[in-house]
């Protein structure tokens, strides 16, 4: 006797692996104002508007690779020549060799590999608050995330006392994002040294998300965490996507900064995990040495000058709007803006505020909750054109003046 089909259940891994940013952009049902063109200040994708093209050296390297690569399976953790090029490119982080490098399918994949190699179900990881969507990788495998606070009044520095209060016998590592998304934080040398002292005290390795390495505004110093660590082992994750303006390339890497041979098993574990996808794209690996070696420093300088100018423009305009308090970024390509919700009593949350902003003004921004696990703010990207920043800020001002209660 046949039975009717019923809904097939999914695993907790699938059910809990939710990326809040993608969920909002892909499932958002809020309709923009049809009388105004949409201005999206949401996704951190510098390719959208064509004003931040990738370097010609990268295009040439990819063209060369397509014609010369034989498209084989490579070592799952990366071609030797490519890993050697990453080690040379990353010498500002400290002395490393090709043997210390694991290639991955983007920086997000690199971060996921690190955390899942270090941590098991039932254990916990420290993550920043606000933060990028690290929980997406961890909730589905029942790894607890404990969020330590970043302080907006101190350029989003880490509240180290808060961080230390979260540590227990099941804490396995600390995730640190510097330069940061969504805050635009760039930690000073002294602040990183204080962080390292805490990690040393509790013997916790650091997983450093440095995809925005060197992505700092003029006059701001950047220090990789590993370059300042004498005893704390660091797994540094980075890649091509942001600095080289090619997020769709999906080429990232892990650099293993061992201390006192404490990461020897971790290195083997990461190589084991890399075999799950049999390594990243062969052609991009083939092109990687040429990309890293031939891209001129002036490309990076020009890019950061443009983004820094956009940051100054947006900060100046938003700072004049009633009910908003922008936090001036020091790097990356984002700005967080505090919404003084007590001045907008018709909105109960930053989500309601940003949804109505879309309906009335067709300006799309991310609410800080649930996107970054931090209520009361919204985030904008700074890689749009100058005229779009000016128009977006003018519309945000009109919206706020309409709804603010002084």
Tab-separated table of C-alpha atoms in Angstrom, residues 114-333:
chain	number	residue	atom	x	y	z
A	114	UNK	CA	40.583	27.016	11.511
A	115	UNK	CA	37.731	27.137	13.987
A	116	UNK	CA	36.435	23.645	13.166
A	117	UNK	CA	39.956	22.244	13.450
A	118	UNK	CA	40.424	23.775	16.897
A	119	UNK	CA	36.935	23.306	18.336
A	120	UNK	CA	34.493	20.443	18.860
A	121	UNK	CA	30.766	20.337	19.484
A	122	UNK	CA	29.967	21.462	23.042
A	123	UNK	CA	33.030	23.722	23.270
A	124	UNK	CA	33.070	27.481	22.771
A	125	UNK	CA	34.765	30.198	20.746
A	126	UNK	CA	35.057	33.910	21.544
A	127	UNK	CA	33.834	36.236	18.797
A	128	UNK	CA	33.566	40.048	18.623
A	129	UNK	CA	30.342	41.977	19.038
A	130	UNK	CA	29.500	43.545	16.596
A	131	UNK	CA	30.906	41.004	14.189
A	132	UNK	CA	30.853	39.396	10.787
A	133	UNK	CA	28.667	36.280	10.534
A	134	UNK	CA	30.993	33.804	12.251
A	135	UNK	CA	27.990	32.133	13.880
A	136	UNK	CA	26.931	30.843	10.456
A	137	UNK	CA	29.696	28.216	10.546
A	138	UNK	CA	29.377	27.343	14.212
A	139	UNK	CA	25.710	27.144	15.199
A	140	UNK	CA	25.074	24.229	12.840
A	141	UNK	CA	27.756	22.075	14.470
A	142	UNK	CA	26.731	22.969	18.038
A	143	UNK	CA	29.784	25.067	18.860
A	144	UNK	CA	28.885	27.849	21.270
A	145	UNK	CA	29.852	31.418	20.398
A	146	UNK	CA	30.486	33.855	23.230
A	147	UNK	CA	30.514	37.484	22.116
A	148	UNK	CA	32.922	39.976	23.654
A	149	UNK	CA	32.128	43.671	23.304
A	150	UNK	CA	33.827	46.223	21.092
A	151	UNK	CA	33.536	49.759	22.447
A	152	UNK	CA	32.178	52.378	19.989
A	153	UNK	CA	33.352	55.167	22.290
A	154	UNK	CA	36.954	53.948	21.902
A	155	UNK	CA	37.099	53.443	18.128
A	156	UNK	CA	35.672	49.950	18.606
A	157	UNK	CA	38.549	48.679	20.760
A	158	UNK	CA	38.047	45.337	22.512
A	159	UNK	CA	36.627	45.392	26.031
A	160	UNK	CA	39.298	43.052	27.386
A	161	UNK	CA	37.653	42.687	30.804
A	162	UNK	CA	34.473	41.571	29.106
A	163	UNK	CA	36.459	39.151	26.947
A	164	UNK	CA	38.185	37.606	29.946
A	165	UNK	CA	34.886	37.140	31.783
A	166	UNK	CA	33.687	34.806	29.017
A	167	UNK	CA	36.610	32.366	29.173
A	168	UNK	CA	36.175	28.961	30.809
A	169	UNK	CA	37.645	25.458	30.526
A	170	UNK	CA	35.745	24.819	27.275
A	171	UNK	CA	37.018	27.920	25.458
A	172	UNK	CA	39.240	26.857	22.567
A	173	UNK	CA	40.212	30.029	20.693
A	174	UNK	CA	39.635	33.751	20.226
A	175	UNK	CA	38.514	35.147	16.883
A	176	UNK	CA	39.800	38.664	16.240
A	177	UNK	CA	38.891	40.762	13.188
A	178	UNK	CA	41.409	43.535	12.484
A	179	UNK	CA	40.890	45.707	10.432
A	180	UNK	CA	37.245	45.104	11.141
A	181	UNK	CA	33.894	44.475	9.548
A	182	UNK	CA	31.396	46.040	10.289
A	183	UNK	CA	33.107	48.640	12.469
A	184	UNK	CA	36.096	49.867	10.491
A	185	UNK	CA	38.289	49.366	13.578
A	186	UNK	CA	42.080	49.215	13.278
A	187	UNK	CA	43.717	48.234	16.558
A	188	UNK	CA	46.812	50.042	17.796
A	189	UNK	CA	50.046	48.224	18.597
A	190	UNK	CA	49.524	48.698	22.342
A	191	UNK	CA	45.974	47.352	22.193
A	192	UNK	CA	47.104	44.214	20.338
A	193	UNK	CA	49.881	43.675	22.901
A	194	UNK	CA	47.284	43.837	25.696
A	195	UNK	CA	45.128	41.320	23.814
A	196	UNK	CA	48.106	38.993	23.403
A	197	UNK	CA	48.838	39.200	27.134
A	198	UNK	CA	45.313	38.011	27.880
A	199	UNK	CA	45.590	35.159	25.358
A	200	UNK	CA	48.952	34.158	26.876
A	201	UNK	CA	47.481	34.179	30.384
A	202	UNK	CA	44.734	31.739	29.387
A	203	UNK	CA	46.814	29.820	26.799
A	204	UNK	CA	44.322	30.434	24.007
A	205	UNK	CA	45.322	30.576	20.339
A	206	UNK	CA	44.034	33.445	18.221
A	207	UNK	CA	42.336	33.028	14.855
A	208	UNK	CA	43.029	36.370	13.168
A	209	UNK	CA	40.622	37.446	10.443
A	210	UNK	CA	42.845	39.858	8.527
A	211	UNK	CA	41.120	39.875	5.143
A	212	UNK	CA	41.336	43.693	5.329
A	213	UNK	CA	45.077	43.664	6.055
A	214	UNK	CA	46.633	46.964	4.913
A	215	UNK	CA	43.074	48.241	4.306
A	216	UNK	CA	43.702	51.287	6.484
A	217	UNK	CA	43.199	54.984	5.922
A	218	UNK	CA	46.106	57.434	5.480
A	219	UNK	CA	47.867	58.200	8.738
A	220	UNK	CA	46.693	54.991	10.470
A	221	UNK	CA	49.229	52.283	11.334
A	222	UNK	CA	48.355	48.636	10.810
A	223	UNK	CA	49.983	45.785	12.728
A	224	UNK	CA	49.180	42.149	12.050
A	225	UNK	CA	48.573	40.288	15.288
A	226	UNK	CA	51.179	37.632	14.508
A	227	UNK	CA	53.907	40.236	14.013
A	228	UNK	CA	53.584	41.225	17.681
A	229	UNK	CA	53.169	37.759	19.184
A	230	UNK	CA	56.176	36.183	20.869
A	231	UNK	CA	54.435	33.273	22.576
A	232	UNK	CA	50.775	33.100	21.497
A	233	UNK	CA	50.160	30.856	18.452
A	234	UNK	CA	48.239	32.635	15.692
A	235	UNK	CA	46.311	31.337	12.700
A	236	UNK	CA	46.033	34.276	10.306
A	237	UNK	CA	43.392	34.185	7.573
A	238	UNK	CA	43.355	36.441	4.534
A	239	UNK	CA	42.911	36.298	0.772
A	240	UNK	CA	42.519	38.167	-2.496
A	241	UNK	CA	38.900	39.278	-2.297
A	242	UNK	CA	39.027	42.653	-0.542
A	243	UNK	CA	42.482	44.130	-1.078
A	244	UNK	CA	42.513	43.092	-4.725
A	245	UNK	CA	38.795	43.909	-5.235
A	246	UNK	CA	37.801	40.451	-6.513
A	247	UNK	CA	35.414	38.828	-3.995
A	248	UNK	CA	34.168	36.297	-6.561
A	249	UNK	CA	37.659	34.814	-7.034
A	250	UNK	CA	37.297	32.813	-3.790
A	251	UNK	CA	40.993	32.478	-3.021
A	252	UNK	CA	42.006	32.647	0.613
A	253	UNK	CA	44.692	31.255	2.871
A	254	UNK	CA	45.706	30.368	6.391
A	255	UNK	CA	49.171	31.217	7.681
A	256	UNK	CA	50.276	29.145	10.642
A	257	UNK	CA	52.363	31.192	13.063
A	258	UNK	CA	53.497	28.508	15.453
A	259	UNK	CA	55.026	29.221	18.836
A	260	UNK	CA	56.856	26.548	20.866
A	261	UNK	CA	55.665	23.833	18.436
A	262	UNK	CA	52.153	24.130	19.841
A	263	UNK	CA	50.456	24.014	16.415
A	264	UNK	CA	52.106	20.931	14.908
A	265	UNK	CA	48.955	18.806	15.262
A	266	UNK	CA	46.806	21.748	14.153
A	267	UNK	CA	48.816	22.042	10.924
A	268	UNK	CA	48.159	18.387	10.127
A	269	UNK	CA	44.519	18.830	11.109
A	270	UNK	CA	44.139	21.750	8.716
A	271	UNK	CA	45.683	19.694	5.915
A	272	UNK	CA	43.214	16.918	6.690
A	273	UNK	CA	40.285	19.339	6.601
A	274	UNK	CA	41.491	20.885	3.322
A	275	UNK	CA	40.959	17.502	1.649
A	276	UNK	CA	37.201	17.803	2.206
A	277	UNK	CA	36.968	20.004	-0.914
A	278	UNK	CA	40.199	18.746	-2.582
A	279	UNK	CA	41.635	22.245	-2.592
A	280	UNK	CA	40.621	25.588	-4.115
A	281	UNK	CA	40.424	26.568	-7.792
A	282	UNK	CA	43.412	25.326	-9.793
A	283	UNK	CA	43.606	28.244	-12.247
A	284	UNK	CA	43.508	30.919	-9.559
A	285	UNK	CA	46.238	29.032	-7.692
A	286	UNK	CA	48.302	29.018	-10.883
A	287	UNK	CA	47.846	32.797	-11.237
A	288	UNK	CA	48.467	33.582	-7.564
A	289	UNK	CA	52.254	34.126	-7.624
A	290	UNK	CA	51.974	36.547	-10.544
A	291	UNK	CA	49.091	38.424	-8.887
A	292	UNK	CA	50.915	38.847	-5.581
A	293	UNK	CA	54.288	39.720	-7.102
A	294	UNK	CA	53.255	42.028	-9.954
A	295	UNK	CA	50.544	44.251	-8.449
A	296	UNK	CA	52.001	47.715	-7.945
A	297	UNK	CA	51.772	49.418	-4.549
A	298	UNK	CA	50.263	52.482	-6.218
A	299	UNK	CA	47.110	50.481	-6.980
A	300	UNK	CA	46.542	49.940	-3.263
A	301	UNK	CA	47.399	53.555	-2.385
A	302	UNK	CA	44.928	54.954	-4.919
A	303	UNK	CA	42.172	52.606	-3.775
A	304	UNK	CA	42.560	53.519	-0.109
A	305	UNK	CA	42.652	57.248	-0.869
A	306	UNK	CA	39.291	56.939	-2.656
A	307	UNK	CA	37.683	54.952	0.172
A	308	UNK	CA	39.108	57.290	2.818
A	309	UNK	CA	37.648	60.271	0.932
A	310	UNK	CA	34.292	58.504	0.803
A	311	UNK	CA	34.499	57.875	4.542
A	312	UNK	CA	35.217	61.557	5.249
A	313	UNK	CA	32.356	62.631	2.982
A	314	UNK	CA	29.823	60.235	4.515
A	315	UNK	CA	30.925	60.984	8.086
A	316	UNK	CA	30.637	64.725	7.570
A	317	UNK	CA	27.149	64.484	6.055
A	318	UNK	CA	25.759	61.925	8.504
A	319	UNK	CA	27.144	63.788	11.489
A	320	UNK	CA	24.738	66.636	10.715
A	321	UNK	CA	21.610	64.455	10.750
A	322	UNK	CA	19.396	64.574	13.862
A	323	UNK	CA	19.147	61.264	15.707
A	324	UNK	CA	22.234	59.691	14.132
A	325	UNK	CA	25.793	59.346	15.458
A	326	UNK	CA	28.264	57.922	12.942
A	327	UNK	CA	31.407	56.282	14.361
A	328	UNK	CA	34.369	57.368	12.252
A	329	UNK	CA	36.156	54.315	10.813
A	330	UNK	CA	39.933	53.898	10.653
A	331	UNK	CA	39.990	51.302	7.894
A	332	UNK	CA	38.206	48.520	5.956
A	333	UNK	CA	35.281	49.831	3.901
